[in-house]
Coordinates of C-alpha atoms in Angstrom, one line a residue:
M144 CA 81.4 194.5 31.2
E145 CA 79.1 191.5 30.4
D146 CA 80.4 191.0 26.9
R147 CA 84.1 191.5 28.2
R148 CA 83.6 188.6 30.7
K149 CA 81.9 186.5 28.2
L150 CA 79.8 185.0 30.9
R151 CA 78.2 181.7 30.0
E152 CA 75.1 180.6 31.6
M153 CA 74.4 176.9 31.7
R154 CA 71.3 175.8 29.7
I155 CA 71.7 172.0 29.8
E156 CA 69.3 170.1 27.6
N157 CA 70.5 166.7 28.4
K158 CA 68.3 163.7 28.6
H159 CA 70.0 163.4 31.9
P160 CA 68.8 166.2 34.3
C161 CA 71.5 168.7 35.6
K162 CA 71.2 168.1 39.4
I163 CA 72.6 171.6 40.5
G164 CA 70.7 174.5 41.8
S165 CA 71.1 178.1 40.3
I166 CA 73.0 180.3 42.8
N167 CA 74.3 183.6 41.9
F168 CA 77.6 184.9 43.8
E169 CA 78.2 188.3 45.3
K170 CA 81.8 187.9 44.4
P171 CA 83.3 185.4 41.8
V172 CA 85.2 182.1 42.7
K173 CA 88.3 181.2 40.6
V174 CA 88.9 177.6 40.3
Y175 CA 92.0 176.0 39.0
F176 CA 91.0 172.5 37.8
I177 CA 94.2 170.2 38.0
R178 CA 94.5 166.7 36.7
H179 CA 96.9 164.4 38.9
G180 CA 100.6 163.6 37.9
Q181 CA 101.6 160.7 35.7
T182 CA 101.1 157.1 37.2
E183 CA 102.4 153.9 35.8
G184 CA 98.7 153.1 34.8
N185 CA 99.1 156.2 32.5
V186 CA 102.1 154.9 30.9
Q187 CA 100.9 151.4 30.4
G188 CA 97.5 152.3 29.3
Y189 CA 95.4 150.4 31.8
I190 CA 92.1 151.4 33.3
Q191 CA 92.7 152.9 36.7
G192 CA 89.4 154.3 37.8
S193 CA 89.1 154.0 41.6
T194 CA 92.2 151.9 41.9
D195 CA 94.6 153.8 44.2
T196 CA 97.7 154.0 42.0
P197 CA 100.7 156.3 43.1
L198 CA 102.4 158.8 41.1
N199 CA 105.7 157.5 39.3
D200 CA 108.9 159.5 39.2
V201 CA 107.8 161.6 36.3
G202 CA 104.4 162.2 38.1
I203 CA 106.3 163.6 41.0
G204 CA 108.4 165.8 38.7
Q205 CA 105.2 167.0 37.1
A206 CA 103.8 167.9 40.6
K207 CA 106.7 169.7 41.5
A208 CA 106.7 171.8 38.2
L209 CA 102.9 172.4 38.8
A210 CA 103.7 173.9 42.2
C211 CA 106.5 175.9 40.9
A212 CA 104.1 177.2 38.1
L213 CA 101.6 178.4 40.6
K214 CA 103.8 179.4 43.6
D215 CA 102.9 183.0 43.1
T216 CA 99.2 182.3 42.6
P217 CA 97.2 183.0 45.7
L218 CA 95.0 180.1 46.8
D219 CA 92.6 180.0 49.6
A220 CA 91.9 176.5 49.6
I221 CA 93.0 173.2 48.0
Y222 CA 90.7 170.2 47.3
A223 CA 91.6 166.7 46.0
S224 CA 90.3 163.4 45.4
N225 CA 90.9 160.9 48.1
L226 CA 93.0 158.7 45.7
Q227 CA 96.6 159.1 46.4
R228 CA 97.6 160.2 42.7
A229 CA 95.4 163.3 43.1
Y230 CA 96.0 164.3 46.8
I231 CA 99.8 163.7 46.6
T232 CA 99.8 166.0 43.4
A233 CA 97.8 168.6 45.5
G234 CA 100.4 168.2 48.5
Y235 CA 103.2 169.6 46.4
L236 CA 101.0 172.6 45.5
A237 CA 100.1 173.1 49.3
E238 CA 103.8 173.2 50.3
G239 CA 105.0 176.4 51.5
R240 CA 101.6 177.9 51.9
E241 CA 100.4 179.1 55.3
N242 CA 97.4 177.7 56.9
I243 CA 96.5 175.6 53.8
S244 CA 96.2 171.9 53.8
V245 CA 94.8 169.6 51.2
E246 CA 91.0 168.8 51.7
Q247 CA 90.3 165.3 50.5
D248 CA 86.8 164.6 49.1
P249 CA 85.6 161.2 47.7
L250 CA 83.1 163.1 45.4
L251 CA 86.2 163.9 43.3
Q252 CA 87.3 160.3 42.7
E253 CA 87.6 159.0 39.1
I254 CA 84.9 157.0 37.5
H255 CA 84.7 153.5 39.0
G256 CA 85.6 151.1 36.1
G257 CA 84.5 148.0 38.0
V258 CA 85.8 144.7 36.6
L259 CA 87.8 146.6 34.0
E260 CA 90.1 148.2 36.3
T261 CA 93.6 147.3 36.0
M262 CA 93.0 146.0 32.5
T263 CA 94.4 147.5 29.4
W264 CA 91.5 148.6 26.9
Q265 CA 92.6 145.7 24.6
E266 CA 92.3 143.3 27.5
A267 CA 88.8 144.7 28.4
I268 CA 87.6 144.2 24.8
E269 CA 88.8 140.7 24.6
A270 CA 87.4 139.8 28.2
Y271 CA 84.1 141.6 28.0
P272 CA 83.2 142.1 24.3
E273 CA 79.6 142.6 24.9
E274 CA 80.1 145.1 27.8
Y275 CA 82.7 147.0 25.7
S276 CA 80.3 147.3 22.7
G277 CA 78.1 149.3 25.2
Y278 CA 81.0 151.6 25.9
T279 CA 81.7 152.5 22.4
T280 CA 78.0 152.9 21.4
H281 CA 76.6 154.6 24.6
L282 CA 79.7 156.0 26.3
Y283 CA 77.6 158.1 28.9
K284 CA 75.1 155.3 29.7
F285 CA 77.8 152.6 29.8
R286 CA 78.3 150.7 33.1
A287 CA 81.0 148.3 33.6
P288 CA 79.9 145.4 35.9
G289 CA 80.7 146.8 39.4
G290 CA 81.3 150.2 38.1
E291 CA 79.4 153.5 37.7
T292 CA 78.1 155.5 34.7
S293 CA 79.4 158.8 33.4
Y294 CA 76.0 160.2 34.6
E295 CA 76.8 159.3 38.1
V296 CA 80.4 160.8 37.8
F297 CA 78.7 163.9 36.5
D298 CA 76.2 164.1 39.4
R299 CA 79.0 163.6 41.9
A300 CA 81.1 166.5 40.4
L301 CA 78.1 168.8 40.4
A302 CA 77.4 167.9 44.1
F303 CA 81.0 168.9 44.8
L304 CA 80.6 172.3 43.1
E305 CA 77.2 173.0 44.6
K306 CA 78.5 172.3 48.2
T307 CA 82.0 174.0 47.7
L308 CA 81.7 177.0 45.5
P309 CA 79.4 179.2 47.7
K310 CA 81.9 178.9 50.7
H311 CA 84.7 180.6 48.5
Q312 CA 83.1 183.7 47.1
G313 CA 85.8 186.2 46.3
E314 CA 88.5 183.6 46.6
S315 CA 90.7 181.2 44.6
I316 CA 90.7 177.6 44.9
A317 CA 92.4 174.5 43.4
V318 CA 90.7 171.3 42.7
V319 CA 93.0 168.3 41.8
A320 CA 91.3 165.4 40.4
H321 CA 91.2 163.0 37.4
G322 CA 90.8 163.0 33.7
F323 CA 87.3 161.6 33.1
L324 CA 85.7 163.5 36.0
L325 CA 87.4 166.8 34.9
A326 CA 86.1 166.3 31.3
T327 CA 82.5 166.0 32.6
L328 CA 83.0 168.9 34.6
I329 CA 84.7 171.2 31.9
N330 CA 81.9 170.0 29.3
F331 CA 79.5 171.3 31.8
C332 CA 81.3 174.7 31.7
H333 CA 81.2 174.5 27.9
G334 CA 77.4 174.1 28.0
R335 CA 77.6 170.7 26.4
S336 CA 75.1 168.0 26.8
L337 CA 76.7 164.7 28.2
E338 CA 75.4 162.8 25.2
E339 CA 76.8 165.1 22.5
A340 CA 80.0 166.2 24.2
P341 CA 83.4 164.8 23.1
Y342 CA 85.6 163.1 25.7
E343 CA 88.7 165.3 25.8
I344 CA 92.0 164.2 27.2
Y345 CA 93.4 166.5 29.8
G346 CA 97.2 166.2 30.4
N347 CA 98.9 165.1 33.6
T348 CA 99.0 168.2 35.9
S349 CA 97.1 170.2 33.3
I350 CA 95.5 173.6 34.6
S351 CA 92.0 174.6 33.6
E352 CA 91.1 177.9 35.0
I353 CA 87.5 178.9 35.3
D354 CA 85.7 182.0 37.0
F355 CA 82.5 181.1 38.5
Y356 CA 79.9 184.0 38.9
G357 CA 77.4 181.6 40.0
T358 CA 76.8 177.7 40.0
R359 CA 75.5 178.1 36.4
E360 CA 77.3 181.2 35.3
F361 CA 81.0 181.2 34.3
E362 CA 84.0 182.2 32.2
L363 CA 86.6 179.9 30.9
I364 CA 90.0 181.4 31.1
R365 CA 92.3 178.7 30.1
L366 CA 92.0 175.0 29.4
N367 CA 94.4 172.0 29.6
D368 CA 97.4 174.1 30.1
T369 CA 100.6 172.0 30.5
R370 CA 103.2 174.6 29.5
H371 CA 104.8 174.0 33.0
V372 CA 105.5 170.4 32.1
H373 CA 107.1 171.2 28.8
E374 CA 109.2 174.0 30.4
A375 CA 110.4 171.7 33.0
K376 CA 111.7 169.2 30.5
A377 CA 113.6 171.9 28.5

């Protein structure tokens, strides 16, 4: 049974400490981690971060396709970042589900990009060459002026898991958030250190499904699944 489930126990050896307690669950918690739908910021390639950008028409279509793909999937709760591109995506997922509303949580916000927000990466390089060099050489330690580091995002994400998962033992929940925050969470579930882990891009409305048997024990079921988006285009 243990081999079949391929349980993964977290043994982080980061230089940055893992700020989450080790709690075992009587029953597993299934979590669907979902990135928000497309925005104009995604299309134009600018740094959104904490900027509250709305879904564009494509993003709304993606959110509807997501809801259709998961319409027969039982959910006991839906959580989302309090930025509208996340909670509106989550709202489509909640439609038609009795006694379920979207619970917004600021712990799920995207990394704060400080002065770089609303700039393209090229504009950021030209405006802040010294700061950007820190991004390329020390990604997880990098802090844009007025922004936060990846370590701080990681700590927020773990705080969300630690407070939320124990409440949903034996249940299934959806968590709708943002690309960088989800990358840190899913790297955690891979057992990767922040310093060594690659930054993976998760598609708009992608589904990553993980079963948690404790706060540090889990099984990755699927990652970055965007089949519903491609099927909707077909």
